[in-house]
Short mmCIF file of N, CA and C in Angstrom, two decimals:
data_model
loop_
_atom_site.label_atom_id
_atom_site.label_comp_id
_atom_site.label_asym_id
_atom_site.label_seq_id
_atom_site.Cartn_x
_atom_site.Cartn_y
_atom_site.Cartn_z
N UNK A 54 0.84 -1.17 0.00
CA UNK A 54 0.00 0.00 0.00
C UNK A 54 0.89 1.24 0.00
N UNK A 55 0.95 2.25 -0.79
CA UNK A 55 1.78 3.49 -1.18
C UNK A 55 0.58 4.27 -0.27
N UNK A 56 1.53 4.94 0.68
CA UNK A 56 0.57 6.36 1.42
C UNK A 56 0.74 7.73 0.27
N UNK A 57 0.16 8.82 0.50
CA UNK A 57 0.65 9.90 -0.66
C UNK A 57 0.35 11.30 0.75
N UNK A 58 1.22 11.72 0.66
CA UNK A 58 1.33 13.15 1.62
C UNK A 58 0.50 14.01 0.75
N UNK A 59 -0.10 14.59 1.39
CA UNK A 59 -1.23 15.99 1.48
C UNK A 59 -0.61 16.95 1.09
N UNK A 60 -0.33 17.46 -0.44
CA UNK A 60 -0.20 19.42 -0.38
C UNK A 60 -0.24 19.83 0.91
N UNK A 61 -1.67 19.70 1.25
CA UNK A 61 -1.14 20.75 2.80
C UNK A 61 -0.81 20.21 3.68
N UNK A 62 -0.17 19.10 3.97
CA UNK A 62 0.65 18.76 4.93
C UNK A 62 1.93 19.33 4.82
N UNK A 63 2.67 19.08 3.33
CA UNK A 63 3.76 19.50 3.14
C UNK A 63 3.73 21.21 3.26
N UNK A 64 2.71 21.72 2.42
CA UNK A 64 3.27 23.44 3.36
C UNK A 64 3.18 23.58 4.36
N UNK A 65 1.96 22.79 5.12
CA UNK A 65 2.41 23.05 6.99
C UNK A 65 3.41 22.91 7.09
N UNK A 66 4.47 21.78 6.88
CA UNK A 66 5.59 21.71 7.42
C UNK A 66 7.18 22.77 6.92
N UNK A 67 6.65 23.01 5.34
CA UNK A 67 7.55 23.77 5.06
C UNK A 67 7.46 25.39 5.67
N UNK A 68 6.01 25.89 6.50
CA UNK A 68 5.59 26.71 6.65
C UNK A 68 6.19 26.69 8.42
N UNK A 69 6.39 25.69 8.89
CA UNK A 69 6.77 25.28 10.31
C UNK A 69 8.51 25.42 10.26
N UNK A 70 8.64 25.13 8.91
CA UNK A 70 10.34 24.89 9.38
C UNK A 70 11.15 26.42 8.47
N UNK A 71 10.57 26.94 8.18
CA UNK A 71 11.17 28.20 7.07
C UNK A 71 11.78 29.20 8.42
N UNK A 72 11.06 30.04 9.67
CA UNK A 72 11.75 30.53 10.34
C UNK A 72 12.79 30.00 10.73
N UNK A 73 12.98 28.69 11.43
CA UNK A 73 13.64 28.18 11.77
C UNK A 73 15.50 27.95 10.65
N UNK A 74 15.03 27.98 9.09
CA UNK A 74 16.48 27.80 8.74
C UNK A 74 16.36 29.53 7.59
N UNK A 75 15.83 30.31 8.40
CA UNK A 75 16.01 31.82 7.45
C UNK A 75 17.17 32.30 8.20
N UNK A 76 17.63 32.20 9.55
CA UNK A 76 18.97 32.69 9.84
C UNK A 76 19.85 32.07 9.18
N UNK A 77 19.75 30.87 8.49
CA UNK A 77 20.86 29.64 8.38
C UNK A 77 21.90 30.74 7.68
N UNK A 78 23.07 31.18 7.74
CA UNK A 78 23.91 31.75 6.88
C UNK A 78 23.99 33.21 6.61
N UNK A 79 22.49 33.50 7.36
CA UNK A 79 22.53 34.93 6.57
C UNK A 79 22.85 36.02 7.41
N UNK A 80 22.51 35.89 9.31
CA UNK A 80 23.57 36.64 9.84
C UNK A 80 24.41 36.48 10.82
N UNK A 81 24.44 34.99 10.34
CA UNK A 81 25.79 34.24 11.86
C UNK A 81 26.69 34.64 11.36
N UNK A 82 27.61 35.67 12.21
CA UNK A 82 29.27 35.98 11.60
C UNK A 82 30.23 34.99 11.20
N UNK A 83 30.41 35.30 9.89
CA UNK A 83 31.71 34.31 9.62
C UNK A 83 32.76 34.21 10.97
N UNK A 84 33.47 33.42 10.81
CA UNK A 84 34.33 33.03 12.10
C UNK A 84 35.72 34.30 12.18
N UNK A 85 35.90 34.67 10.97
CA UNK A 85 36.69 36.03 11.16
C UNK A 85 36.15 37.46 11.28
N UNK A 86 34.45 37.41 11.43
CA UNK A 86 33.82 38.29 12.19
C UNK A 86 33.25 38.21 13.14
N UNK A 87 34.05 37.54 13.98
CA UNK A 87 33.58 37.62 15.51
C UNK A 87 34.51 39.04 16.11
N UNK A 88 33.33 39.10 16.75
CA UNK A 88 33.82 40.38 17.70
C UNK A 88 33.48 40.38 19.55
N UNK A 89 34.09 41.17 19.89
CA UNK A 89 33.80 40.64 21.31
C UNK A 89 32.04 40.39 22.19
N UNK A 90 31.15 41.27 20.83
CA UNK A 90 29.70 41.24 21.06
C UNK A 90 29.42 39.33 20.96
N UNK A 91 30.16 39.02 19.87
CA UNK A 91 29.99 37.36 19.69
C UNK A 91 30.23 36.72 20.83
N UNK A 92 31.52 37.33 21.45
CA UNK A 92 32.07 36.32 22.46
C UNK A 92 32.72 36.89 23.94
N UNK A 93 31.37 37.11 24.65
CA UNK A 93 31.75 37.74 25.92
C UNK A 93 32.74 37.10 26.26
N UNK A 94 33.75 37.40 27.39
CA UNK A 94 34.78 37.06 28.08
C UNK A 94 34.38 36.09 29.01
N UNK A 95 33.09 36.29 29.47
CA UNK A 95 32.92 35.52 30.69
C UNK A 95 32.22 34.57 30.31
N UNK A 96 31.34 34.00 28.82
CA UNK A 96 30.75 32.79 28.69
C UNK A 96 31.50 32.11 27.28
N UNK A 97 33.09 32.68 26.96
CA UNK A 97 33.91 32.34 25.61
C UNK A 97 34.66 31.86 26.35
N UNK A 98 35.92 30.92 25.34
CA UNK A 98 36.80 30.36 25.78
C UNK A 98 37.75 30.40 24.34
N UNK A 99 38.98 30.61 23.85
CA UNK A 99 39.97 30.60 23.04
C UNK A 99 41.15 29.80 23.04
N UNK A 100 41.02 28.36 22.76
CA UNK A 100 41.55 27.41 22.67
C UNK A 100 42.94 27.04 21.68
N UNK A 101 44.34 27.74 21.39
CA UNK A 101 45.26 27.65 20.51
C UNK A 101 46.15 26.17 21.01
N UNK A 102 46.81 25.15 19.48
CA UNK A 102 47.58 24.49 19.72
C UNK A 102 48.00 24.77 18.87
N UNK A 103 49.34 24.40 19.09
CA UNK A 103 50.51 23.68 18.31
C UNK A 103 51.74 22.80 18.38
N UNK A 104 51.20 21.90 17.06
CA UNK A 104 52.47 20.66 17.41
C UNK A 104 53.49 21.48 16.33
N UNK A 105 54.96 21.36 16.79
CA UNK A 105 55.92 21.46 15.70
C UNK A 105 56.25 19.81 14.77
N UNK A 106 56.90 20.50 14.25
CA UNK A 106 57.66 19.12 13.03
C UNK A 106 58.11 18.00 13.80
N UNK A 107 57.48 16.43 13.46
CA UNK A 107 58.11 15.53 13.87
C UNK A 107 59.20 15.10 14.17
N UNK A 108 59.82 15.79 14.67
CA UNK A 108 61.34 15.15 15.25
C UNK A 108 61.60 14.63 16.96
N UNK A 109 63.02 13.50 16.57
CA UNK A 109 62.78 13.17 17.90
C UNK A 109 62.88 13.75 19.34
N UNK A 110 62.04 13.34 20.60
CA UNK A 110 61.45 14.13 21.20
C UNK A 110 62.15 15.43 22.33
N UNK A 111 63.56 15.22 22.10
CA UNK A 111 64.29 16.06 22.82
C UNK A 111 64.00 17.64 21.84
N UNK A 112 63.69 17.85 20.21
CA UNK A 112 63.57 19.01 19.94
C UNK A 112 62.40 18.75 19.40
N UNK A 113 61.44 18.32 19.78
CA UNK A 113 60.04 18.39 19.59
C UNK A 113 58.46 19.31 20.30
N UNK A 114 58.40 20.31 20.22
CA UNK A 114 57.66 21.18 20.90
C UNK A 114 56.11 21.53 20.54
N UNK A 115 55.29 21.73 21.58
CA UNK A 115 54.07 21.64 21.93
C UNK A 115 53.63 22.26 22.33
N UNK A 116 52.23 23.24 22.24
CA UNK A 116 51.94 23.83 23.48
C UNK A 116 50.31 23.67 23.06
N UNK A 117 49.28 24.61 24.24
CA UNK A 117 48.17 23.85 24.34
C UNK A 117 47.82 25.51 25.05
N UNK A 118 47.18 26.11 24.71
CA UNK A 118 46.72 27.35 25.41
C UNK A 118 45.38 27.78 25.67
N UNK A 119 44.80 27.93 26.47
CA UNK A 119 43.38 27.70 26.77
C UNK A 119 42.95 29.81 27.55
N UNK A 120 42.22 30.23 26.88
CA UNK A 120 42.32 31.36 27.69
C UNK A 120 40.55 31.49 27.90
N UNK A 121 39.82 31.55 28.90
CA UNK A 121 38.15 31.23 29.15
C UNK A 121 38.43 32.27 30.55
N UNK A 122 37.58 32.79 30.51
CA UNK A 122 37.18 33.98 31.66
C UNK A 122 38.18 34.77 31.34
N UNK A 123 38.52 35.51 32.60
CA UNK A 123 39.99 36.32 32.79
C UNK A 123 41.31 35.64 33.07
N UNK A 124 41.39 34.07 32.60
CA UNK A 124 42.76 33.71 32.92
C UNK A 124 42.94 33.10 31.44
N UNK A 125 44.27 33.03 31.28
CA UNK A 125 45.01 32.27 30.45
C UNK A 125 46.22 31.16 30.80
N UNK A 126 45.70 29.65 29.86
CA UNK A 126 46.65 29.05 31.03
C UNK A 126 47.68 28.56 29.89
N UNK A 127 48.96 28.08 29.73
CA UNK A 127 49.93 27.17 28.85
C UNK A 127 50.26 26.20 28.95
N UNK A 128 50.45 25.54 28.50
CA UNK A 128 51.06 23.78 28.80
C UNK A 128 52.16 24.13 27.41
N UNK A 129 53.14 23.29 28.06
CA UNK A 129 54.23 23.02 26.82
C UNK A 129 54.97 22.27 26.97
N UNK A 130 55.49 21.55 26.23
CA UNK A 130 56.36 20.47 26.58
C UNK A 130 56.36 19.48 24.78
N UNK A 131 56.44 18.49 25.19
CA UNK A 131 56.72 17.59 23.66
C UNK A 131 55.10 16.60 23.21
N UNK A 132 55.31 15.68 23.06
CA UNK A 132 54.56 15.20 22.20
C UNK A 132 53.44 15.04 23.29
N UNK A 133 51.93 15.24 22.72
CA UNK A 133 50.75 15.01 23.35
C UNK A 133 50.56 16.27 23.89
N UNK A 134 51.14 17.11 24.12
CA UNK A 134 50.11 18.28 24.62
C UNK A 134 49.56 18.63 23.91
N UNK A 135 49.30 18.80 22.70
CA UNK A 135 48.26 19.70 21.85
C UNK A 135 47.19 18.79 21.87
N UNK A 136 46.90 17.67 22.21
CA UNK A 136 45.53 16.80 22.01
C UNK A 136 45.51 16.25 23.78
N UNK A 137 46.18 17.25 24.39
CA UNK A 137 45.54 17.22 26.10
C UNK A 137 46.52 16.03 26.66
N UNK A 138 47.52 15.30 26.38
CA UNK A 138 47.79 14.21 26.67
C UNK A 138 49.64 14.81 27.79
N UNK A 139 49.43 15.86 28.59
CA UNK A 139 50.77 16.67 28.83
C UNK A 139 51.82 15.53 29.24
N UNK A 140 52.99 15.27 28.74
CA UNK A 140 53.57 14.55 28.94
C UNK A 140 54.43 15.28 31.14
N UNK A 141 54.91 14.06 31.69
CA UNK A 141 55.26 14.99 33.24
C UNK A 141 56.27 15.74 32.79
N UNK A 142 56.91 16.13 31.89
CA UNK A 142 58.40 17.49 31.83
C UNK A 142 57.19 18.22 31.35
N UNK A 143 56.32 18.18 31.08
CA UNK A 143 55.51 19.61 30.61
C UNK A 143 55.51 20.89 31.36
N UNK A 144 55.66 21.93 30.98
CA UNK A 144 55.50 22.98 31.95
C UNK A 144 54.21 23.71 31.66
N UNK A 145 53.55 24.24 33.39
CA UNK A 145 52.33 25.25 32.85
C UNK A 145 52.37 26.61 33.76
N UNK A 146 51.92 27.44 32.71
CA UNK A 146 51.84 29.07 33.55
C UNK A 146 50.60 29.48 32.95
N UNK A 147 50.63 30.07 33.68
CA UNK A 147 49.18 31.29 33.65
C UNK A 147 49.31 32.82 33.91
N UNK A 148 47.66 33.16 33.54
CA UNK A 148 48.02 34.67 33.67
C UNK A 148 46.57 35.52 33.12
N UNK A 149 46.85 36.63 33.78
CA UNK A 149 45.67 37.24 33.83
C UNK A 149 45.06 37.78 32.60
N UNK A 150 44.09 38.01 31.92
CA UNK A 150 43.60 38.33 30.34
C UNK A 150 42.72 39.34 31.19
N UNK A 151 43.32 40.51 30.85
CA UNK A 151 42.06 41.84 31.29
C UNK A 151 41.01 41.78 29.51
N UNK A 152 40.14 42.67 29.82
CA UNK A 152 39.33 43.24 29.58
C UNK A 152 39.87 43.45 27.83
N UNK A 153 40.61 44.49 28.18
CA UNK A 153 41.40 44.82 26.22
C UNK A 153 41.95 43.80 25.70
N UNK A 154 42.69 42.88 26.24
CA UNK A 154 43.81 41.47 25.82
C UNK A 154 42.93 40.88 25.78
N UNK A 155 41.77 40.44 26.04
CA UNK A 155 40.34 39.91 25.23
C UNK A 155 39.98 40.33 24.29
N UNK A 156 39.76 41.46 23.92
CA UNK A 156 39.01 42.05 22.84
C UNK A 156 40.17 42.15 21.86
N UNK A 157 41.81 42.45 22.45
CA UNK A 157 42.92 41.40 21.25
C UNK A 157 42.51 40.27 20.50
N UNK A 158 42.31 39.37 21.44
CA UNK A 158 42.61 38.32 20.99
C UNK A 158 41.53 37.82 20.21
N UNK A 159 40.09 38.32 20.40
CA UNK A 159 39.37 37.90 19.85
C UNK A 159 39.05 38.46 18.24
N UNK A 160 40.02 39.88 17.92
CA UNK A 160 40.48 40.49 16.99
C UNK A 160 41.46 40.16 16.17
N UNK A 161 41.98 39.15 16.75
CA UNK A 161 43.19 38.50 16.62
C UNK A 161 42.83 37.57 15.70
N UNK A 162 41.43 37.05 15.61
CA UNK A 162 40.77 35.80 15.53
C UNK A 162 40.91 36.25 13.69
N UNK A 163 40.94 37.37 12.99
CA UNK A 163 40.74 37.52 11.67
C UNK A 163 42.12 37.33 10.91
N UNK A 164 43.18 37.54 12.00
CA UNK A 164 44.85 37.01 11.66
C UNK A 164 44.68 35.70 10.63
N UNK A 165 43.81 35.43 11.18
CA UNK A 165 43.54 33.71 10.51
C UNK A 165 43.22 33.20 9.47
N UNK A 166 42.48 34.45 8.77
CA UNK A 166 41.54 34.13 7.52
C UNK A 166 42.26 33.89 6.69
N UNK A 167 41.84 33.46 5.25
CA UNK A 167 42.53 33.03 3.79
C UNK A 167 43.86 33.00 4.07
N UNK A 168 44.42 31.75 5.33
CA UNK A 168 45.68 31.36 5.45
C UNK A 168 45.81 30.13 4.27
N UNK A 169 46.99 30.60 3.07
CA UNK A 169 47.03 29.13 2.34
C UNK A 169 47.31 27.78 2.82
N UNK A 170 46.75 26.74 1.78
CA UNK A 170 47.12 25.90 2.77
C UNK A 170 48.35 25.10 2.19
N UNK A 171 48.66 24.28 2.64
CA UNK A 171 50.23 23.68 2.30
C UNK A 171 50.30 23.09 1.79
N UNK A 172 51.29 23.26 0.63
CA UNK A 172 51.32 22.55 -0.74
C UNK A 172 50.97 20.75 -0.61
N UNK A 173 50.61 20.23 -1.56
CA UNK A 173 50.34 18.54 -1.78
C UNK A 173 51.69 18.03 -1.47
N UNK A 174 51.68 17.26 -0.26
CA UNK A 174 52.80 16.65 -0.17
C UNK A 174 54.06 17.16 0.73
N UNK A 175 53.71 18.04 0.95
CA UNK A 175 54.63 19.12 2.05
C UNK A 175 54.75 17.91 3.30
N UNK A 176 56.26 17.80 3.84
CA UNK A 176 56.59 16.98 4.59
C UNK A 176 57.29 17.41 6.07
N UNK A 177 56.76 17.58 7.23
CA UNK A 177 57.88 18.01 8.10
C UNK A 177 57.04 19.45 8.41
N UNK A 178 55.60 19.93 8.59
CA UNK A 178 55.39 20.87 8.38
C UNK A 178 54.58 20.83 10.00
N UNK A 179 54.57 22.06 10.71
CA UNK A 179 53.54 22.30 12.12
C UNK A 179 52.58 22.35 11.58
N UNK A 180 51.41 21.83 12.94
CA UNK A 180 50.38 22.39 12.68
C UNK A 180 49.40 23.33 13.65
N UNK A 181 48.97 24.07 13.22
CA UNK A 181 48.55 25.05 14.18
C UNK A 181 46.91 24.89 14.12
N UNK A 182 46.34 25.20 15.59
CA UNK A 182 44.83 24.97 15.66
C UNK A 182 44.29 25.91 16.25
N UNK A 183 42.72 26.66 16.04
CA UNK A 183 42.04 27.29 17.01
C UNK A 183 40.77 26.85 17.28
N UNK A 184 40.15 26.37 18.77
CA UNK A 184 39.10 26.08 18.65
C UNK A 184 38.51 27.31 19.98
N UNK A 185 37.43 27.84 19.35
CA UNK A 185 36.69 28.66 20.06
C UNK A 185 35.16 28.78 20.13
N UNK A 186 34.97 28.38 21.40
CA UNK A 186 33.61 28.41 22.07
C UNK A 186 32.60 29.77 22.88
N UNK A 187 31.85 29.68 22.46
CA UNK A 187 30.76 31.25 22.73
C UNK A 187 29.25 30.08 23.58
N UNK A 188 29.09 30.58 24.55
CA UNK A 188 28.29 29.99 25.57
C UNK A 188 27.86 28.80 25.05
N UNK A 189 29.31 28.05 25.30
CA UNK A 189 29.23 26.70 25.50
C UNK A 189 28.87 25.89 23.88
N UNK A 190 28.70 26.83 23.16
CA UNK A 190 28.73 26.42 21.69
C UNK A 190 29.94 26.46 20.92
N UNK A 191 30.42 25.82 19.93
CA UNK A 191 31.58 25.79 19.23
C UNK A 191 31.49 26.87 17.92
N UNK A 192 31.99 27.87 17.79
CA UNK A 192 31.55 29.08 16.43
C UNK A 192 33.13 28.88 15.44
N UNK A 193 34.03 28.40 16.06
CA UNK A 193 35.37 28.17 15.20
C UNK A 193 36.36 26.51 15.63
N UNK A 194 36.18 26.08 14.71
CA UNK A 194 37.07 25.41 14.70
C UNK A 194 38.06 24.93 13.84
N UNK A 195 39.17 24.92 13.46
CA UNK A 195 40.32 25.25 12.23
C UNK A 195 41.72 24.73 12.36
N UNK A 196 42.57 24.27 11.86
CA UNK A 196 43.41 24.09 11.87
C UNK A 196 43.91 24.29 10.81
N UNK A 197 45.38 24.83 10.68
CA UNK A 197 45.99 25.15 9.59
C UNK A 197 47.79 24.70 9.46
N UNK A 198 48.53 23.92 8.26
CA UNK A 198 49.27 23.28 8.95
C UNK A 198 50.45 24.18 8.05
N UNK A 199 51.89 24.23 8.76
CA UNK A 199 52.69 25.49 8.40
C UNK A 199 53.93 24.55 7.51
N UNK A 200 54.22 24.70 6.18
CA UNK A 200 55.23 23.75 5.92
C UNK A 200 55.34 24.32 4.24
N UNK A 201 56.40 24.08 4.16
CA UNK A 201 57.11 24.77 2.62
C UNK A 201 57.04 26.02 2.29
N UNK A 202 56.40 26.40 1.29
CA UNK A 202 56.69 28.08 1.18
C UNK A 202 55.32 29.16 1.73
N UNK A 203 54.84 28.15 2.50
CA UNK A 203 53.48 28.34 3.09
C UNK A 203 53.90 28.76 5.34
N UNK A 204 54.46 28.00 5.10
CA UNK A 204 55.12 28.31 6.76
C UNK A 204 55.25 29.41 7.12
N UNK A 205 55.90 30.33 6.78
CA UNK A 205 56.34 31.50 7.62
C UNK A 205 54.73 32.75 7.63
N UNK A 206 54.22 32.22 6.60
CA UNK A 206 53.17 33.10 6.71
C UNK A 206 51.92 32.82 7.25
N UNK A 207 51.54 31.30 7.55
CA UNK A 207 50.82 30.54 8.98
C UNK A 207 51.11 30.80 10.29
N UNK A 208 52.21 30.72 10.35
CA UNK A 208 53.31 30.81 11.45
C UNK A 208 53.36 32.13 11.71
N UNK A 209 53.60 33.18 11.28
CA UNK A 209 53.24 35.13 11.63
C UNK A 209 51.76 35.14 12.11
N UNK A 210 50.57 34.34 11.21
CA UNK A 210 49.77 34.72 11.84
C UNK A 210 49.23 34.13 12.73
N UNK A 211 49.46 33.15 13.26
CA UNK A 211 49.10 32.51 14.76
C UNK A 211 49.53 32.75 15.40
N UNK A 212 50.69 33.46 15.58
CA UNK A 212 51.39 34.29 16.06
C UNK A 212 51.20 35.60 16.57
N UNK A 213 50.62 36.18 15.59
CA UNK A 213 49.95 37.46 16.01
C UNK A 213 48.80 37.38 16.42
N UNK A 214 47.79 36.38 16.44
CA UNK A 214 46.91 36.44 17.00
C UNK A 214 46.96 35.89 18.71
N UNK A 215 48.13 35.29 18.82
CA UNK A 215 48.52 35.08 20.28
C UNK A 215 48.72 36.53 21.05
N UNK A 216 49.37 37.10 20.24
CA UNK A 216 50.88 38.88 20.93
C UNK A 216 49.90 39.20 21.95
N UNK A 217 48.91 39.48 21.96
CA UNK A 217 48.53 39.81 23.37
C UNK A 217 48.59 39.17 24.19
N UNK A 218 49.03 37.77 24.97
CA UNK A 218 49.43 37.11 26.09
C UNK A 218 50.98 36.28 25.72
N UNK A 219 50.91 35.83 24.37
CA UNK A 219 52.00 35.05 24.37
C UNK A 219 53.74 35.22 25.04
N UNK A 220 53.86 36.83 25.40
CA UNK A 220 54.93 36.56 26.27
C UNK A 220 54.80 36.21 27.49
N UNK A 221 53.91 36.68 27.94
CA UNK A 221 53.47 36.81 29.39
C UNK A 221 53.53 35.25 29.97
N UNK A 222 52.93 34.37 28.53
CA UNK A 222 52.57 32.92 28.88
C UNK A 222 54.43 32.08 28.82
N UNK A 223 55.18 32.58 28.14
CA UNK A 223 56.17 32.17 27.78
C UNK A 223 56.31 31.29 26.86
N UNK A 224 55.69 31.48 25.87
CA UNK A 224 55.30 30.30 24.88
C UNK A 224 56.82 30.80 23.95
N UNK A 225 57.24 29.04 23.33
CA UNK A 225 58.44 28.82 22.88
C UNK A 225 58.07 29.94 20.88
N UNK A 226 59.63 30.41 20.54
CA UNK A 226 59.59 30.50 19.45
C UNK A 226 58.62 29.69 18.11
N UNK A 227 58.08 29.20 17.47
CA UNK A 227 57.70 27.93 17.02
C UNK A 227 57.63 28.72 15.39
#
């Protein structure tokens, strides 16, 4: 037995679900227009890693930076900190994120955009990540990996989107 849906069932439903996907795209900020209205300080969180180039683990470097409310914390050390796993030589510091070094960093967040990505086959290359959460929702998540003639200009800008805490945190050259 074939059932057959009702014309007007189907516009009820297309008539039920149209508010629901008219925001879809049209004014959620792209992820390099977030601004601090997107992402209060006190219900955001700004999540940076990076692994460097596979080598063995005496010059192999890591870090893991988490900055949510007014603190910012670092982990660094070698393999597994960027996926939470801190090996015990890891070191961690912290530090205070006022008010403006928020609204940095979250300005910081456009450093990021139309980063190329690394040639086919590029071997030996970092990779750098940002994941950032706005009340408890995920609005960015990205990774971008730094290697051949693509590196130094991944690498400046994750970089600059750190400069407002990254000395303070002591995060390594990378």
């Amino acid at each position: 037995m074939t059932r057959r849906i009702a014309p007007a069932a189907i516009a009820a439903l297309l008539v039920a679900v149209a508010p629901l996907t008219a925001a879809c795209g049209s004014d959620d900020p792209a992820p390099s227009r977030l601004t601090v209205g997107d992402l209060p300080q006190a219900t955001s969180s700004i999540e940076y890693t990076y692994a460097g180039p596979a080598v063995p683990p005496p010059g192999h470097h890591e870090y893991l930076v988490r900055t949510a409310g007014s603190r910012a914390t670092a982990i660094v050390g070698g393999y597994g900190v960027a996926k939470g796993d801190a090996p015990a030589d890891a070191t961690t510091t912290s530090t205070d994120v006022s008010s403006v070094q928020w609204g940095q960093l979250v300005e910081g967040l456009s450093a990021l955009d139309d980063l190329p990505p690394a040639p086919t086959g590029c071997v030996g290359g970092s990779t750098y990540g940002v994941h950032v959460l706005a009340d408890g929702r995920a609005v960015l998540d990205r990774s971008d990996v730094a290697c051949g003639p693509t590196a130094a200009e991944v690498s400046a800008a994750y970089h600059a989107a750190l400069a407002p805490i990254s000395d303070r945190l002591g995060l390594p050259a990378s």
